Coordinates of C-alpha atoms in Angstrom, one line a residue:
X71 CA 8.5 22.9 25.7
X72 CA 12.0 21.3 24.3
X73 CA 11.4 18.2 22.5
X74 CA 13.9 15.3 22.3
X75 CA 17.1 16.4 20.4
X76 CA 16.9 13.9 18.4
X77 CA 13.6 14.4 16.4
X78 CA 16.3 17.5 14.9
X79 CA 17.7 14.7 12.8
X80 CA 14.5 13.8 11.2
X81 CA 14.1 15.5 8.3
X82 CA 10.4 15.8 6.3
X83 CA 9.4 14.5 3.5
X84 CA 9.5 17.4 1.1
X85 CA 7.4 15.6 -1.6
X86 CA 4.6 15.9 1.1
X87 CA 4.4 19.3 0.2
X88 CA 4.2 18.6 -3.2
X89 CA 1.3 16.5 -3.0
X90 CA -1.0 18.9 -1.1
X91 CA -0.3 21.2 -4.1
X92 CA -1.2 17.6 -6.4
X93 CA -4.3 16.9 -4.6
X94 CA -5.8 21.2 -4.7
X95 CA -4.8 21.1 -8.1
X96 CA -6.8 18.0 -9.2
X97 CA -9.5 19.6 -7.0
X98 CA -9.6 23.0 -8.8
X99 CA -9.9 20.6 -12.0
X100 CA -6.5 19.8 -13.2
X101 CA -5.5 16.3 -14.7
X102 CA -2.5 15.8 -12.4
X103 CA -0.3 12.7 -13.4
X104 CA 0.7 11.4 -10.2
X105 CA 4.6 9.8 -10.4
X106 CA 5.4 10.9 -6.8
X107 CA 4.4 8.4 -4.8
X108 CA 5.8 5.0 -4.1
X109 CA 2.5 2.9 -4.5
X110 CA 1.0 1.3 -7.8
X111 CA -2.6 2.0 -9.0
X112 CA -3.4 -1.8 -8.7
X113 CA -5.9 -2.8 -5.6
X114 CA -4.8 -5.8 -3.4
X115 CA -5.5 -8.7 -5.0
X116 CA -9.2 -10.2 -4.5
X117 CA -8.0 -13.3 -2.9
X118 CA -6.4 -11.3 0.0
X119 CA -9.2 -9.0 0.0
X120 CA -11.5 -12.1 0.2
X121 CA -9.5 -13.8 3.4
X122 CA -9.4 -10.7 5.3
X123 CA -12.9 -10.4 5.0
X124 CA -13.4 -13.9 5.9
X125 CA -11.2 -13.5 8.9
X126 CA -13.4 -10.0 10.3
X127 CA -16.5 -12.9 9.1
X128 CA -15.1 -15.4 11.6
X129 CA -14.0 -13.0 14.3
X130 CA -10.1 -13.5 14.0
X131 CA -10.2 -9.7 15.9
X132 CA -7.7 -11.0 18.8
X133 CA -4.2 -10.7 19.5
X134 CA -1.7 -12.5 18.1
X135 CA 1.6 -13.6 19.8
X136 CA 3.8 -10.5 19.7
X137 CA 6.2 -12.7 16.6
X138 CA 3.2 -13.2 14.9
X139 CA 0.4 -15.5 13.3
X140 CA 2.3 -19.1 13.6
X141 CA 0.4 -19.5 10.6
X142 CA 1.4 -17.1 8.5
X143 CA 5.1 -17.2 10.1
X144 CA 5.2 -20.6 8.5
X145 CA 4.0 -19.2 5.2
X146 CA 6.7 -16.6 4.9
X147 CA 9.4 -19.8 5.5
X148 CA 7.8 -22.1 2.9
X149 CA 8.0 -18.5 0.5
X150 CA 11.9 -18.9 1.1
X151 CA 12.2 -22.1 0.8
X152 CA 10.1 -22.3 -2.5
X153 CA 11.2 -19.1 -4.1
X154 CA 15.2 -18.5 -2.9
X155 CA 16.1 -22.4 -1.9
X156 CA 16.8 -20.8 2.0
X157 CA 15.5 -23.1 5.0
X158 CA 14.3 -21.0 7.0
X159 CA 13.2 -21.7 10.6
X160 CA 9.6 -19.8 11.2
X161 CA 10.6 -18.8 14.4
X162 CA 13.2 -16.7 12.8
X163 CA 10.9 -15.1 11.8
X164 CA 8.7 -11.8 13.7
X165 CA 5.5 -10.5 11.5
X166 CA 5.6 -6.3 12.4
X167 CA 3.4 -3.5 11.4
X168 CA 5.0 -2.5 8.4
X169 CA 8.3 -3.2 7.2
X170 CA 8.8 0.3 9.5
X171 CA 7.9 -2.1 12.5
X172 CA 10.8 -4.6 11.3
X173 CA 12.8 -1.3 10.6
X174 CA 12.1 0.2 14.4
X175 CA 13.0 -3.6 15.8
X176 CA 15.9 -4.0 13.8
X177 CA 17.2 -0.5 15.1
X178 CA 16.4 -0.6 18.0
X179 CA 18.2 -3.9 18.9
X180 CA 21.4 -3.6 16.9
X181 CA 22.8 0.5 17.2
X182 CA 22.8 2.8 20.4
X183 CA 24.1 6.0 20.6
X184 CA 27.5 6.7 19.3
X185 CA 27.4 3.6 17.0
X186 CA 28.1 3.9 13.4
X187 CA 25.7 3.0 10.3
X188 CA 26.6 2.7 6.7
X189 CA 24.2 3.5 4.4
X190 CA 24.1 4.2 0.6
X191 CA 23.5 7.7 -0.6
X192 CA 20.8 8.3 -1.8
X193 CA 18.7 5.3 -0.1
X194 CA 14.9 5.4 1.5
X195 CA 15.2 7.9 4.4
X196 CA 13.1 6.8 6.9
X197 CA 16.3 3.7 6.9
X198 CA 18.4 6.7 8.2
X199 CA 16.3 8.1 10.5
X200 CA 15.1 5.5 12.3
X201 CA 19.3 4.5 12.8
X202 CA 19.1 8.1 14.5
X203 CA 16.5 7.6 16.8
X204 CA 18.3 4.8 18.1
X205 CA 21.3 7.0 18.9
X206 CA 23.5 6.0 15.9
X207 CA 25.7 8.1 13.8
X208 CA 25.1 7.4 10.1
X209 CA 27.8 7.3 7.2
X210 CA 26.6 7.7 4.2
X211 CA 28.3 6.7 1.3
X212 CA 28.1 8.6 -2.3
X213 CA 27.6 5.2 -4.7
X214 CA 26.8 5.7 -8.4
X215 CA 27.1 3.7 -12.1
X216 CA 30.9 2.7 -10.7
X217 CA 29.2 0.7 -8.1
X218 CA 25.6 -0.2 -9.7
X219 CA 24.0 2.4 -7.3
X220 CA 24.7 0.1 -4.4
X221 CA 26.4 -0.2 -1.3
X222 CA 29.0 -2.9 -2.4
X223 CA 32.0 -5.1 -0.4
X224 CA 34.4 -2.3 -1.5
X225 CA 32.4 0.7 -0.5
X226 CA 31.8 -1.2 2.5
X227 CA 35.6 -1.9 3.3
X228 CA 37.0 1.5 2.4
X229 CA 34.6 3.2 4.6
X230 CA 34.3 1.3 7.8
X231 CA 36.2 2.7 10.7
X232 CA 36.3 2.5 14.4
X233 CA 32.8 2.6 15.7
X234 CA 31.3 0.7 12.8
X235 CA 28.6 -1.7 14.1
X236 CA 26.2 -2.3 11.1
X237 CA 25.9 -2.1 7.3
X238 CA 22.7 -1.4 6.1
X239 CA 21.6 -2.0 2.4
X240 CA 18.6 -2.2 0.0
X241 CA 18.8 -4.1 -3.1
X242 CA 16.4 -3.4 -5.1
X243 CA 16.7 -0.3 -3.4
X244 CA 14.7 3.2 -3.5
X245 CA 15.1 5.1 -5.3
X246 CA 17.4 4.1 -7.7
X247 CA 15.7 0.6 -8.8
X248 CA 18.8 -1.2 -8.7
X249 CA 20.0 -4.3 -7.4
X250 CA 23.0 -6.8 -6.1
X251 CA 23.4 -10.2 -7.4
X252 CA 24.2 -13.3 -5.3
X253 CA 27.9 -13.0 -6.0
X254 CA 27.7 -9.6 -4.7
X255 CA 25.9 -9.8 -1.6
X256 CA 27.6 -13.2 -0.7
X257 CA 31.0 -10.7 -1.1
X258 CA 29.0 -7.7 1.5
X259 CA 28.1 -10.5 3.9
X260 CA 31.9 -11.9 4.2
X261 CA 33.4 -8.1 4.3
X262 CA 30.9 -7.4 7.5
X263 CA 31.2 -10.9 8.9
X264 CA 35.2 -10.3 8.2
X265 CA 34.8 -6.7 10.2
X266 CA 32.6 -8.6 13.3
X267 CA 29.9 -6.1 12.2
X268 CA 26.1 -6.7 11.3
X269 CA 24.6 -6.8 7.7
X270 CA 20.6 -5.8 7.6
X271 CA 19.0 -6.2 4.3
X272 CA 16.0 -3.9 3.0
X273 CA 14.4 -6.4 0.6
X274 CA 10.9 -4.9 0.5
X275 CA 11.3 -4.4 -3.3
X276 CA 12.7 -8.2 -3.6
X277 CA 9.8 -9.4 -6.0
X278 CA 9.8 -6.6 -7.9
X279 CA 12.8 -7.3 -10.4
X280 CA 12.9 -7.1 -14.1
X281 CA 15.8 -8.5 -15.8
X282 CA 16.6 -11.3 -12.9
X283 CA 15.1 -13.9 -11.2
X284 CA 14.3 -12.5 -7.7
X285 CA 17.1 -13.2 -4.7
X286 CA 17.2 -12.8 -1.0
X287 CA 20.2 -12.7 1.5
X288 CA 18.7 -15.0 3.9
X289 CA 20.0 -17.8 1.0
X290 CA 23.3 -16.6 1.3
X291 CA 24.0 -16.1 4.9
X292 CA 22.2 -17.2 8.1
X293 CA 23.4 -14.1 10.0
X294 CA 21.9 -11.4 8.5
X295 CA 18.8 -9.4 9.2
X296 CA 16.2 -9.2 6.7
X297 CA 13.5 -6.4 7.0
X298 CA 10.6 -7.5 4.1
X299 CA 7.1 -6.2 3.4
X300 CA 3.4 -7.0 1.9
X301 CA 3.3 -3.5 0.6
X302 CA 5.2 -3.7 -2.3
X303 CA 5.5 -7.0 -4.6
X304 CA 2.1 -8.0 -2.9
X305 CA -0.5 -5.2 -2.9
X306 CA -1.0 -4.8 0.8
X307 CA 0.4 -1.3 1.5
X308 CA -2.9 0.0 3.4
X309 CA -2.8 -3.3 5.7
X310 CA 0.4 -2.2 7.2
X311 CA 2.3 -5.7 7.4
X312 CA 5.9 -6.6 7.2
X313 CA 8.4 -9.0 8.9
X314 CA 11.8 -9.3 10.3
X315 CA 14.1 -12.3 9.4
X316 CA 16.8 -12.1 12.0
X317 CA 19.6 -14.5 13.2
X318 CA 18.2 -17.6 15.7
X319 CA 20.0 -15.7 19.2
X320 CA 18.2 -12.2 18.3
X321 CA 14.5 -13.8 18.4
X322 CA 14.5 -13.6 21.9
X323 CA 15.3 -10.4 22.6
X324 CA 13.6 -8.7 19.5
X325 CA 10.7 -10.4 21.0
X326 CA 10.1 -8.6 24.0
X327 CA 10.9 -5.8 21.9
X328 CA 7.7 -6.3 19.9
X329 CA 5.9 -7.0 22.9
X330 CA 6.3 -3.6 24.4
X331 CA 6.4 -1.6 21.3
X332 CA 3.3 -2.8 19.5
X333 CA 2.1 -5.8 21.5
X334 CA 1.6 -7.4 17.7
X335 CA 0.8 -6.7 14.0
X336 CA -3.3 -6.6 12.8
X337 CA -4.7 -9.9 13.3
X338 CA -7.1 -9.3 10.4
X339 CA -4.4 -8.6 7.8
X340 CA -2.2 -11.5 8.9
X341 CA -5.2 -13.4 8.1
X342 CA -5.5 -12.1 4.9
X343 CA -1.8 -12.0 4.3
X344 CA -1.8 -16.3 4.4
X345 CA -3.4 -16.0 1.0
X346 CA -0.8 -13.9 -0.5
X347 CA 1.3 -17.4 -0.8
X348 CA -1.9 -19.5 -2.9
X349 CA -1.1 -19.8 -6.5
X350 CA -4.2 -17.8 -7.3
X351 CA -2.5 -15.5 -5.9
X352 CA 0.7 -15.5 -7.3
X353 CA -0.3 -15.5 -10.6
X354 CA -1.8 -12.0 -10.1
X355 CA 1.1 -10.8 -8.7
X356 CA 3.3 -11.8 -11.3
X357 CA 1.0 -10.3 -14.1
X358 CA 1.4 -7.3 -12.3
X359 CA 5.3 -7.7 -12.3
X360 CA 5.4 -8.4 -16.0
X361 CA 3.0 -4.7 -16.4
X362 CA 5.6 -2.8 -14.1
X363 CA 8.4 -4.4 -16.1
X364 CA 6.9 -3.0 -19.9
X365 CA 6.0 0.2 -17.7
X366 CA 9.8 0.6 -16.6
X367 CA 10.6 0.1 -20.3
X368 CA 8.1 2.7 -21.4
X369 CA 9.5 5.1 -19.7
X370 CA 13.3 4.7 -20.3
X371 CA 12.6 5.0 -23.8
X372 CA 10.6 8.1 -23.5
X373 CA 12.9 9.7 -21.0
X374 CA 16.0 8.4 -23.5
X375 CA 14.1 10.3 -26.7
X376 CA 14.8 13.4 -23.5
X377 CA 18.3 12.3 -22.8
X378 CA 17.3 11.9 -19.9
X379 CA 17.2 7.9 -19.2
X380 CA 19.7 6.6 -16.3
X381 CA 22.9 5.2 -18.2
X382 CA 21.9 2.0 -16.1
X383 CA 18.4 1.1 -16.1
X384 CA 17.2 0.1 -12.9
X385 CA 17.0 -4.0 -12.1
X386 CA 13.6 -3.7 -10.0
X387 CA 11.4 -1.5 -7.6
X388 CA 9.4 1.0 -9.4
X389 CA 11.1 3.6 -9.8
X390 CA 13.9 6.0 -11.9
X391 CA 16.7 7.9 -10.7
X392 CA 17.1 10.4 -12.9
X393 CA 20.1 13.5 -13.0
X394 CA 18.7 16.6 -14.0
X395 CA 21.8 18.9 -13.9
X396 CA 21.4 20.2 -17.6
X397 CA 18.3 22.0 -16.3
X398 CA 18.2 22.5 -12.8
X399 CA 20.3 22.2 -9.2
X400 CA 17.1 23.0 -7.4
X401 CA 15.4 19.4 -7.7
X402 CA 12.6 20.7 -5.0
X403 CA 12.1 24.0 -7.7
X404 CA 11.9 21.9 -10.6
X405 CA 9.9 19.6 -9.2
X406 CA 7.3 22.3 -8.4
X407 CA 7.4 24.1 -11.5
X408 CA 7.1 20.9 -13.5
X409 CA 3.9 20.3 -11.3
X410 CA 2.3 23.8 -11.6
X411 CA 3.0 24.2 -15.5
X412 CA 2.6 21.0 -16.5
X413 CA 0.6 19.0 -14.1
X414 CA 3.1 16.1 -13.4
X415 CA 4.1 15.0 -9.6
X416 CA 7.4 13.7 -9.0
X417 CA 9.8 13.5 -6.1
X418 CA 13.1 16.0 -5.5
X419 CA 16.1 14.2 -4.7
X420 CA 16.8 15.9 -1.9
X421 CA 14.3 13.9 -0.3
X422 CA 16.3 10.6 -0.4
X423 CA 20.2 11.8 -1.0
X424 CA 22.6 13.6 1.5
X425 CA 25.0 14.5 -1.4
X426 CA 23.7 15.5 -4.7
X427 CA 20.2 14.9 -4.2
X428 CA 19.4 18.8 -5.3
X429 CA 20.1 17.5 -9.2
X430 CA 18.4 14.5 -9.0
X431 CA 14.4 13.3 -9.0
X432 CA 12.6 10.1 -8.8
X433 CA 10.0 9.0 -11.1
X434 CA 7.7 6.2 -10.2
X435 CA 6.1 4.3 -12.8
X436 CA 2.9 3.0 -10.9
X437 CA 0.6 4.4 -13.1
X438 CA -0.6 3.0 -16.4
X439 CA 1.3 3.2 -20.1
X440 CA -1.0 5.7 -20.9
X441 CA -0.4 8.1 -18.4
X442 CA 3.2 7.8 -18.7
X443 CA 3.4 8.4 -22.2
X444 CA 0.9 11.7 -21.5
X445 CA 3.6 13.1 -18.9
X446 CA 7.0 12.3 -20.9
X447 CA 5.1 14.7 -23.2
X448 CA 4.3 17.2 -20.8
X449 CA 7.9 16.9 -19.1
X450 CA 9.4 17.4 -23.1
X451 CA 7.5 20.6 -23.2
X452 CA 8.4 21.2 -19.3
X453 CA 12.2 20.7 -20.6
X454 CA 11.9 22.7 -24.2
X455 CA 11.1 25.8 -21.5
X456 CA 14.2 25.9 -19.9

């Protein structure tokens, strides 16, 4: 039976592979250091834990309205107005399943078949393929050190042509870590705004930043869509819960979007997500930001004793972009030999970039110093071998 032609543009995850090989390794007694994956070792924090057991305890097991929790809709506008000085209107606001839930929305609302995308490349590709299940031709644009590893206003205005409907950009972005400033994305929202095209922000790495204070779009321009997550910055990537911020005449429509697509996001974990925004809470979170951060600057200085540290270290996220062209053009290969001789998971690039991805690999630091230090020894040896 012929499936829809467009699942053809939907490529898999290649790392997947590599971590059934992780996980029979560590079975047949390996240590396998595991750097592949884009989820810290830290649990959720207790005092989310704690609510969403309190909300299974009082029976919270109903539907929601399809935007979400009022509740917790509210939460997520007082977390913009306290942490980014943007007023925010709650019903702005849609809580999703996921930031893939905002992502499948946001899609589905804003490109049909034949529009055009713009994208970074490399950038997260599920952002891509979701844009193609909607119909929409995607441009991907080569950035590197020239542009900060972002999709900037100049990118943006040398490459939009007829056809263009929507920018899409992360910042901090996956998998290269880095970031724009206000300056910057107050420039990207003029040049699409100038172009009568849509800007959607991926900010699901927004608390996560290292060397700056954390910023979001929806401070800089009221028209933009905002696709945002619990996974990352807050703990919660099992409890599958994100939101969409999107402009006051898309609620509507995005709406009854949400209504036939998922009805609503887990009760339960919107429950549990209201404590996310206590103080208790925060202050976990942040300890944890300030670990990531001397993690990130462990392993730059291992990888620069390798020469192998980015020339611009990465702003926020967890992760490292890393060219390996002095050793390899086969980042899947290398990545599995580094694994089977030396026990260390990471991801090929091919995974997340059109262009060049075969010498590059990502590195995620969500494991502890320890470990890190263990597999920039293992990777030196890997490296010595070639």
């Amino acid at each position: 039976m012929p499936w829809n032609s467009r699942l053809d543009r939907v490529a898999p995850f290649r790392v997947m592979s590599l971590l059934e090989i992780a996980q029979a390794r560590e079975a047949a007694g390996h240590d396998v250091i595991h750097l592949e994956v884009g989820e810290p070792d830290f649990p959720t924090p207790e005092p989310v834990t704690e609510a969403g057991r309190d909300a299974l305890a009082a029976g919270h097991t109903r539907y929601t309205p399809a935007a979400g929790l009022p509740a917790l809709r509210e939460a997520i506008a007082g977390h913009y107005a306290e942490h980014f000085g943007a007023e925010v209107d709650p019903a702005r606001i849609l809580v999703t399943p996921g930031a893939s839930g905002a992502l499948l929305l946001a899609s589905q609302l804003l490109v049909g078949a034949g529009d055009r995308v713009l994208m970074a490349d490399p950038n997260y590709p599920c952002n891509r393929h979701f844009m193609a299940l909607s119909g929409a031709e995607i441009d991907t644009v080569p950035v590197g050190d020239a542009s900060g590893w972002q999709l900037d206003a100049g990118l943006i205005a040398g490459h939009w042509r007829e056809g263009t409907r929507l920018a899409m950009l992360a910042t901090p972005s996956n998998p290269t870590g880095h970031m724009l400033d206000a300056a910057q994305l107050r420039e990207v929202a003029d040049t699409v705004s100038a172009r009568g095209g849509q800007l959607l922000v991926d900010e699901i790495y927004q608390g996560l930043c290292y060397d700056h204070e954390p910023l979001s779009v929806a401070s800089i321009s009221p028209d933009a869509f905002v696709v945002n997550s619990f996974s990352k910055y807050f703990g919660m990537t099992g409890w599958r819960l994100g939101w969409l911020l999107a402009p006051e005449g898309a609620v509507e429509p995005l709406t009854r979007l949400a209504q036939n697509v998922f009805l609503a996001a887990s009760t339960p974990s919107q429950h549990a997500a209201l404590a996310a925004f206590t103080p208790e809470c925060r202050d976990i979170l942040e300890t944890r930001r300030a670990e990531l951060g001397r993690r990130r600057d462990t392993l730059l200085a291992g990888l620069a004793r390798l020469g192998l540290a980015p020339a611009l270290p990465p702003q926020g996220a967890f992760y490292l972009w890393l060219n390996i062209s002095r050793y390899s053009r086969d980042s899947q290969a290398f990545c599995q030999r580094l694994l089977e001789e030396e026990n260390v998971a990471i991801t090929p690039g091919i995974d997340f970039a059109v262009s060049g991805g075969e010498h590059h690999v990502r590195i995620a630091f969500t494991t502890g110093i320890a470990r890190l230090e263990e597999a920039v020894s293992r990777l030196e040896r890997f490296l010595a071998r070639r």
